[in-house]
mmCIF file of C-alpha atoms in Angstrom:
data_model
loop_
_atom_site.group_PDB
_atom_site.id
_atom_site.type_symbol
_atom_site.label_atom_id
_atom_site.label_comp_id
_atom_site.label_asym_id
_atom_site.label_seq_id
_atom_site.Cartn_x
_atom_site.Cartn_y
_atom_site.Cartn_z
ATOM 1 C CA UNK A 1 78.392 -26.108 12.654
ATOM 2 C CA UNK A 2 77.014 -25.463 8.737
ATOM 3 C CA UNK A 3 73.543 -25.624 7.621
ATOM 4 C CA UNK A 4 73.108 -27.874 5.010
ATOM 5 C CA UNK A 5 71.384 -26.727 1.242
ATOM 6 C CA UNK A 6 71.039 -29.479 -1.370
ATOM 7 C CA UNK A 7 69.848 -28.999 -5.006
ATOM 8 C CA UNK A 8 66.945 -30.563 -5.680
ATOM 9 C CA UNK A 9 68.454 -33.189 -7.811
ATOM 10 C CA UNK A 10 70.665 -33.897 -4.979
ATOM 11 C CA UNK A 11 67.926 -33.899 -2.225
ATOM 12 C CA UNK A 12 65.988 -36.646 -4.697
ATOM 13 C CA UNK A 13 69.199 -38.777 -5.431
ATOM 14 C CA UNK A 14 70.298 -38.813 -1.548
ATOM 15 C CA UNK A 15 66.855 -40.221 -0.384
ATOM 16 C CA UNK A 16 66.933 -42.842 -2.732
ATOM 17 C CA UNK A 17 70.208 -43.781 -1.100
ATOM 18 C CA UNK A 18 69.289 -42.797 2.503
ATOM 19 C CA UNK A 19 66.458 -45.870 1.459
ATOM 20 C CA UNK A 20 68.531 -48.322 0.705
ATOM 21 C CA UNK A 21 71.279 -50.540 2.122
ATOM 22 C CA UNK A 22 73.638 -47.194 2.327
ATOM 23 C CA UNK A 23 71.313 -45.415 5.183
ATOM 24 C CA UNK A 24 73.993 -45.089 7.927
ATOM 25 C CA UNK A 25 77.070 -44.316 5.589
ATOM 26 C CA UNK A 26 74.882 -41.244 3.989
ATOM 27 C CA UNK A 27 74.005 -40.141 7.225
ATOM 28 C CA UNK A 28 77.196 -40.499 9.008
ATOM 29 C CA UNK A 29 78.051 -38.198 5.370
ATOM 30 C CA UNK A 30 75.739 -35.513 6.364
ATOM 31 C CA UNK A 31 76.419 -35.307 9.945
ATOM 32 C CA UNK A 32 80.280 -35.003 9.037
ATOM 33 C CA UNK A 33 79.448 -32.523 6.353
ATOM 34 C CA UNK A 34 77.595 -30.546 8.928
ATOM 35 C CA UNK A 35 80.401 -30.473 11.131
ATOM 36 C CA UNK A 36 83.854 -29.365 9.291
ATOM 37 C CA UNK A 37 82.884 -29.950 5.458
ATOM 38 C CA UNK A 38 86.428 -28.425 4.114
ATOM 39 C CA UNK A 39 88.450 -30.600 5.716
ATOM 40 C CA UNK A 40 86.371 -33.754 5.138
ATOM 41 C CA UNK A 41 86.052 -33.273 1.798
ATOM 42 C CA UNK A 42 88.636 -33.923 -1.172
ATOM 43 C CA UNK A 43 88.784 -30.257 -3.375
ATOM 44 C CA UNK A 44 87.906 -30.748 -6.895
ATOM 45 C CA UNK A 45 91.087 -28.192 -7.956
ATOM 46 C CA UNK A 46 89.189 -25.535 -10.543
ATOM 47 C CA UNK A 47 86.851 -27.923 -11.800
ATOM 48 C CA UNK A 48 83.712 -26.540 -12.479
ATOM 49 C CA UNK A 49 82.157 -29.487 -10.586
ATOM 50 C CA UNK A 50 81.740 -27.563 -7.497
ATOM 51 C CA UNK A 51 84.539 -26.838 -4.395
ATOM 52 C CA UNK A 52 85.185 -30.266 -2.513
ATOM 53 C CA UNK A 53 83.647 -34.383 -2.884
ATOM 54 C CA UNK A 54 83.221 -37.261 -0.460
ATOM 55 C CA UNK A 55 82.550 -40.817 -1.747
ATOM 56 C CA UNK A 56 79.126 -41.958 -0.330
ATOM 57 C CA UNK A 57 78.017 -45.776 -0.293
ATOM 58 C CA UNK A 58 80.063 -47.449 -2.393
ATOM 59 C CA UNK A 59 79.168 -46.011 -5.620
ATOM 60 C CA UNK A 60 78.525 -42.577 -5.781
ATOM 61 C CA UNK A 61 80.054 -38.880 -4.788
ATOM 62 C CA UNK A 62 78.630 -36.115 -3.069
ATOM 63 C CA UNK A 63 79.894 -32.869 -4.552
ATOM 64 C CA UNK A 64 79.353 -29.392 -3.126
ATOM 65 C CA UNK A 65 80.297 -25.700 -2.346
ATOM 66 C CA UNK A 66 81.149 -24.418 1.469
ATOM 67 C CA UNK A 67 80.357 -21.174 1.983
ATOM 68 C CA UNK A 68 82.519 -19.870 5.120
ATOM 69 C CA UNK A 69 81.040 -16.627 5.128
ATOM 70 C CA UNK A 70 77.268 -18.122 5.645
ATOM 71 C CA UNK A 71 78.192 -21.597 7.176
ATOM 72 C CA UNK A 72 76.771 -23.193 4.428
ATOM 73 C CA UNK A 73 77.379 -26.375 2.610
ATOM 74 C CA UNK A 74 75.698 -26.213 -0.923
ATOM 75 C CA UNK A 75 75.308 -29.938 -1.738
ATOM 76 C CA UNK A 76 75.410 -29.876 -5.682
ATOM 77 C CA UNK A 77 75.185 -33.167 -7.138
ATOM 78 C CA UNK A 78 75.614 -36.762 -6.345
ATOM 79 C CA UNK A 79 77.463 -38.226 -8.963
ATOM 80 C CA UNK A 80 78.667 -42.052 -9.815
ATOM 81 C CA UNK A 81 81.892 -42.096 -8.266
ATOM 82 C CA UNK A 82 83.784 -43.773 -10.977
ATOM 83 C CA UNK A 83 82.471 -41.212 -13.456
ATOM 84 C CA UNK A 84 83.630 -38.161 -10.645
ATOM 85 C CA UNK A 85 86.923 -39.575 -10.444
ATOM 86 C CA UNK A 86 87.469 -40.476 -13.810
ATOM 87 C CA UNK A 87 86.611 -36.767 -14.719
ATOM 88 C CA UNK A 88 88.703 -35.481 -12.003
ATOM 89 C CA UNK A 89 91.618 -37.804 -11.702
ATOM 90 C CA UNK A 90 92.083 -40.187 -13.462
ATOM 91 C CA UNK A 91 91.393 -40.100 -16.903
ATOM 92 C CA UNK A 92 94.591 -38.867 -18.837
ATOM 93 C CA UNK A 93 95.118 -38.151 -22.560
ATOM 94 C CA UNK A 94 97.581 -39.586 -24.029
ATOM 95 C CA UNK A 95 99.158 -36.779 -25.916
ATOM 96 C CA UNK B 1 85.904 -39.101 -45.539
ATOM 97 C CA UNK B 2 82.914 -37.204 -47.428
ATOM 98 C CA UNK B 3 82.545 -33.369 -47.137
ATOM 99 C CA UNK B 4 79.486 -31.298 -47.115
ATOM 100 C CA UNK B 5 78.001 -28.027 -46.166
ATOM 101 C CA UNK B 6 76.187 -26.556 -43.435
ATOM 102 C CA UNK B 7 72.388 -25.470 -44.871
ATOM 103 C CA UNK B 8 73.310 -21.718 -45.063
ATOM 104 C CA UNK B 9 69.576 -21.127 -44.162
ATOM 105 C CA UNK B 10 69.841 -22.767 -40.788
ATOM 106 C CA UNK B 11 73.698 -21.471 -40.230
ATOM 107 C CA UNK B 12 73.105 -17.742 -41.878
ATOM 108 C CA UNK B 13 74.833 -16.098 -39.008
ATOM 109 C CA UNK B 14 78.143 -18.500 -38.997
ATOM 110 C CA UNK B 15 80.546 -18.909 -41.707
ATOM 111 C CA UNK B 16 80.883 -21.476 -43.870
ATOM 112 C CA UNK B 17 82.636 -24.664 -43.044
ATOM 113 C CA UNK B 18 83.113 -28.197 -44.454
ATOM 114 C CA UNK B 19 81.786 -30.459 -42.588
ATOM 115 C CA UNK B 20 83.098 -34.061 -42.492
ATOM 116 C CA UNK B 21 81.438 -37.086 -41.026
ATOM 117 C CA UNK B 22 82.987 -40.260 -39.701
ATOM 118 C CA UNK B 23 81.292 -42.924 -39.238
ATOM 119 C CA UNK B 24 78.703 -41.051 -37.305
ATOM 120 C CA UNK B 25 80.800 -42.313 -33.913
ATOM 121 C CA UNK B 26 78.575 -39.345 -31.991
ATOM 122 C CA UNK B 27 75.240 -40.664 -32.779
ATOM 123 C CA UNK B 28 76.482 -43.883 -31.224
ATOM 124 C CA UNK B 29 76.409 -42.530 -28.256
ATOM 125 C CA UNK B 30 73.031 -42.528 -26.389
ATOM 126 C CA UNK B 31 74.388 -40.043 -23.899
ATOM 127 C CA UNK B 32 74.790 -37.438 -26.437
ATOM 128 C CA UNK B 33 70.999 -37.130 -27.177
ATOM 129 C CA UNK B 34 70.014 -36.837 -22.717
ATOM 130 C CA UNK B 35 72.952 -34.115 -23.025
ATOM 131 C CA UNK B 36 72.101 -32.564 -25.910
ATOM 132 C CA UNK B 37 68.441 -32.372 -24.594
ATOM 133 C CA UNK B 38 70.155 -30.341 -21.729
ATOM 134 C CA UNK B 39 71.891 -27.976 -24.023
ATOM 135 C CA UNK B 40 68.996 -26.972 -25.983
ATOM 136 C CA UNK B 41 66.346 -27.132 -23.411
ATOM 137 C CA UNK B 42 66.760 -23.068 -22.092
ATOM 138 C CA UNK B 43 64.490 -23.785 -18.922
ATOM 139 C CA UNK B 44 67.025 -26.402 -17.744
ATOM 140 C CA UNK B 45 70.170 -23.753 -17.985
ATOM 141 C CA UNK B 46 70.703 -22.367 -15.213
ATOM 142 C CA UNK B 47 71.279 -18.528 -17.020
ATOM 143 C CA UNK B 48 73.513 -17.548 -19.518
ATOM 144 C CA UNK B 49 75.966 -16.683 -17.403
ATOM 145 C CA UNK B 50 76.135 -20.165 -16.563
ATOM 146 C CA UNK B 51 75.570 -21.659 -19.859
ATOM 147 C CA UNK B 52 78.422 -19.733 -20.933
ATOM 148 C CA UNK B 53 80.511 -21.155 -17.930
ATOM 149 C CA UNK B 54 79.697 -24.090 -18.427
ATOM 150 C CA UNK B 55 79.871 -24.228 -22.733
ATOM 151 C CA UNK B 56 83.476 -22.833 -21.498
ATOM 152 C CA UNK B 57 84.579 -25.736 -19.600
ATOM 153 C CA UNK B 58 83.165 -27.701 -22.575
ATOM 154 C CA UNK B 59 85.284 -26.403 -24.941
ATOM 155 C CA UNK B 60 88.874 -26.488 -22.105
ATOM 156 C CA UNK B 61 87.586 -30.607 -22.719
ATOM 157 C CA UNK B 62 87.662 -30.775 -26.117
ATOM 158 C CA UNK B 63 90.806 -28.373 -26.563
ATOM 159 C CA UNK B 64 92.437 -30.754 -24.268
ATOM 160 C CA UNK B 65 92.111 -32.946 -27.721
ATOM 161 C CA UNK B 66 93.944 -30.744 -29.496
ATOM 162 C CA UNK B 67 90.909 -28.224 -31.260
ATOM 163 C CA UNK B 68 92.323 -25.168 -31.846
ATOM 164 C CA UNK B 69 89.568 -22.590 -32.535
ATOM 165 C CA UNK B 70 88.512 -22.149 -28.836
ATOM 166 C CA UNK B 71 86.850 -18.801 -29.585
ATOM 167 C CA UNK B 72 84.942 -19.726 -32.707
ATOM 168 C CA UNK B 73 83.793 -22.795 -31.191
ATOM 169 C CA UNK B 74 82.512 -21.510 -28.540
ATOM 170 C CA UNK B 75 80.539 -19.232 -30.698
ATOM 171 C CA UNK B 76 79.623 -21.796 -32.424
ATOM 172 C CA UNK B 77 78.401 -23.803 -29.533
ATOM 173 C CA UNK B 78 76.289 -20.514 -27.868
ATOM 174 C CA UNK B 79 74.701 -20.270 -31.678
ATOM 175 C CA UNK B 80 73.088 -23.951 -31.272
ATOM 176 C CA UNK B 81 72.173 -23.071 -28.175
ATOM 177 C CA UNK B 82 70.218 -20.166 -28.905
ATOM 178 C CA UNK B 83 69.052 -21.572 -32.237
ATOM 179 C CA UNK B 84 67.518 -24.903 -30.872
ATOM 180 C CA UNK B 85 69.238 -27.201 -33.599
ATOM 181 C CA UNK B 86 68.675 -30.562 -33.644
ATOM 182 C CA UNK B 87 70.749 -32.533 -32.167
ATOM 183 C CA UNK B 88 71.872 -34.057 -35.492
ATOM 184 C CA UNK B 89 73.054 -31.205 -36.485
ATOM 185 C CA UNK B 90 75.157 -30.193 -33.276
ATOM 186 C CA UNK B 91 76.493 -33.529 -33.721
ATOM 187 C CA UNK B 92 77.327 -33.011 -37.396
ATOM 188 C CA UNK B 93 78.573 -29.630 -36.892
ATOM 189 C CA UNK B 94 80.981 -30.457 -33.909
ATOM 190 C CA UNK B 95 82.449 -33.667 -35.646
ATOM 191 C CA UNK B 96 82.848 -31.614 -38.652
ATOM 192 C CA UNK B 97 84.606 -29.304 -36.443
ATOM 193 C CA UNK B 98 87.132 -32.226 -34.648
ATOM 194 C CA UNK B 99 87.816 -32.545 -38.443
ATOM 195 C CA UNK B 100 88.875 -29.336 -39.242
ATOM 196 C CA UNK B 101 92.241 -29.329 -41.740
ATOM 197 C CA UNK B 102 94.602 -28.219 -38.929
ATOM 198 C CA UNK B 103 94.338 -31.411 -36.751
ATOM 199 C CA UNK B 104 96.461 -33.908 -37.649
ATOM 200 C CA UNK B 105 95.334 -37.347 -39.161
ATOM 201 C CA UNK B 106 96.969 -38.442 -36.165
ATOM 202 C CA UNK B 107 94.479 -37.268 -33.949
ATOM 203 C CA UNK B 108 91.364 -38.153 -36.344
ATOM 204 C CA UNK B 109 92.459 -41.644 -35.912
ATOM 205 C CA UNK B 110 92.919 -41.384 -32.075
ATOM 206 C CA UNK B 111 89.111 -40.262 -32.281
ATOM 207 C CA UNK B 112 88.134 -42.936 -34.461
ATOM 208 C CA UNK B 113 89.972 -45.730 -32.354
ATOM 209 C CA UNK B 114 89.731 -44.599 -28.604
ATOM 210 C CA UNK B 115 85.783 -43.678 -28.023
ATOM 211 C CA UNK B 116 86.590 -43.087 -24.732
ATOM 212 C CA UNK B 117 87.853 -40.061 -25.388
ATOM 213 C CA UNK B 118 84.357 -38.976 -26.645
ATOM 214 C CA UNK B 119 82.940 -40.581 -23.946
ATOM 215 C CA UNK B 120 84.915 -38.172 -21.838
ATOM 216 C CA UNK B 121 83.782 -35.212 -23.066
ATOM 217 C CA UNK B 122 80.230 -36.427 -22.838
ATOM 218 C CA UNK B 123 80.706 -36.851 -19.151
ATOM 219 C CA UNK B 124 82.465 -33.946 -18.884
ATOM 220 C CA UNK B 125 79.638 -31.635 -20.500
ATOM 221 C CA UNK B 126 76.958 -33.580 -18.466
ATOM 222 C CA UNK B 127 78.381 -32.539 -15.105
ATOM 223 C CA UNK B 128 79.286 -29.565 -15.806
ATOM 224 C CA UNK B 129 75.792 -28.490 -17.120
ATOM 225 C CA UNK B 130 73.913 -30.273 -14.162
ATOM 226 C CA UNK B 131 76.647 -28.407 -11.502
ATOM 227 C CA UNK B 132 75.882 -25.376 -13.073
ATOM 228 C CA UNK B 133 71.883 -26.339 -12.951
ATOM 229 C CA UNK B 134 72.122 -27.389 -9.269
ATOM 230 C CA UNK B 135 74.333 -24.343 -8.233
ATOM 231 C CA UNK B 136 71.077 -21.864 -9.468
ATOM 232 C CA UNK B 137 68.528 -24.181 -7.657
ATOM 233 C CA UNK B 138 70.775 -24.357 -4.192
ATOM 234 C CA UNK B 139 70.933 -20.107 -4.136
ATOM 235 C CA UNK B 140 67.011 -20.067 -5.055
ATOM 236 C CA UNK B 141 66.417 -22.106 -1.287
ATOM 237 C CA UNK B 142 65.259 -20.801 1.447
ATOM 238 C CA UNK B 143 65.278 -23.119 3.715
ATOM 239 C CA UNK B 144 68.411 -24.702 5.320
ATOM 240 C CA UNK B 145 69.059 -27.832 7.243
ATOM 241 C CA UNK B 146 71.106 -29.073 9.825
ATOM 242 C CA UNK B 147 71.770 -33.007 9.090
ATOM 243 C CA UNK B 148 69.325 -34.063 11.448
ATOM 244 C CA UNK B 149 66.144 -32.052 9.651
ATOM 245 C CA UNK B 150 67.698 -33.406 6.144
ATOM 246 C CA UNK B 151 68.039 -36.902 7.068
ATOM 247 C CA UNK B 152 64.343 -37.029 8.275
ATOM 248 C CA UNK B 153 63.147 -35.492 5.411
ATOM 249 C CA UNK B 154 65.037 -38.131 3.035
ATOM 250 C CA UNK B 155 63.849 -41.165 5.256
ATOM 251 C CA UNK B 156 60.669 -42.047 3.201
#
């Protein structure tokens, strides 16, 4: 099991969603995160948006950092989901 | 195209460069001013070991575009940092930049014709400046949570 640290931006933008119509998917999130977050998660390859994501609701991302060493999960940001992926897969130049 | 020069008062400690605007495509943009805000607001970096990470993977985005001058740039970049510009200028300065002589005309019309691609990088520096903000915040914490203690915290 992993204790669970989220920024402060994080903490604010997950109640507002824990609040809303998304309560049980963000909290089935957590509870998985707590669990095995490395294998739940999708890695973000070496961008510097943090170690691994999982989509949460229908909209948005949760990013974050395991720490093995600690058994930690450093919850970073909860970005739009289309933006995350866009950044991450999605979005190719075209030269 | 019209060229002009950086106020060598304001830029004393950079050299010289011609500066080129088009059709002031960055100013367009309201998510350049909220990032820019970031950028030269100190207290919201996390340090500048961080800044610098992050101004890195800033400049890996817009050399994916095909700007050169990685180095310099990123000079650049640290020097509006640390001298508070407005963001005018950093917007100036850095389209100036996209229009230096050794991109193609190619690419400047690419620029001009795809916003996304600005978009992009705007996204890009946005996350990667709040990551970097949130990582400082998370290793300042104390106090850790097991999903049960989080979730009844969130629950207003």
């Amino acid at each position: 099991m992993y204790k669970l640290n989220p920024s402060p931006q994080a903490k604010a933008k997950l109640s507002e969603l824990i609040n809303s119509k998304y309560r049980k998917g963000i909290e089935n999130k957590l509870e998985a995160l707590e669990k095995d977050p490395s294998n739940l998660g999708k890695p973000i390859d070496n961008r510097p948006f943090g170690d691994y994501y999982i989509n949460a609701g229908n909209r948005y991302a949760i990013t974050y950092i395991v720490d093995e060493n600690k058994k930690r999960v450093d919850i970073l940001e909860v970005p739009r989901q289309e933006k995350l992926h866009k950044l991450l897969l999605d979005y190719k130049f075209p030269y | 195209m019209e060229a002009a020069i950086l106020n060598p008062d304001c830029y004393s400690n950079m050299p010289l460069i011609p500066i080129i605007s088009f059709e002031n495509q960055w100013k367009k943009i309201s998510t350049v001013e909220k990032v820019m805000k970031i950028i030269t607001n100190k207290k919201s970096i996390a340090s500048a070991k961080n800044l610098d990470k992050a101004l890195g993977h800033c400049i890996d985005a817009i050399y994916g575009m095909g700007i050169k001058h990685t180095a310099q740039l990123k000079k650049s970049l640290k020097f509006f940092y640390e001298a508070k510009v407005s963001i005018d200028e950093f917007v100036d300065y850095l389209s100036g930049y996209i229009m230096d002589d050794e991109l193609s005309s190619e690419l400047f019309e690419l620029l001009k014709s795809h916003q996304s691609k600005l978009e992009y990088i705007i996204d890009y520096i946005e996350l990667v400046l709040l990551t970097a903000d949130a990582i400082k915040k998370t290793k300042k914490q104390k106090k850790y949570y097991t999903s049960q203690e989080l979730i009844a915290e969130l629950v207003a």
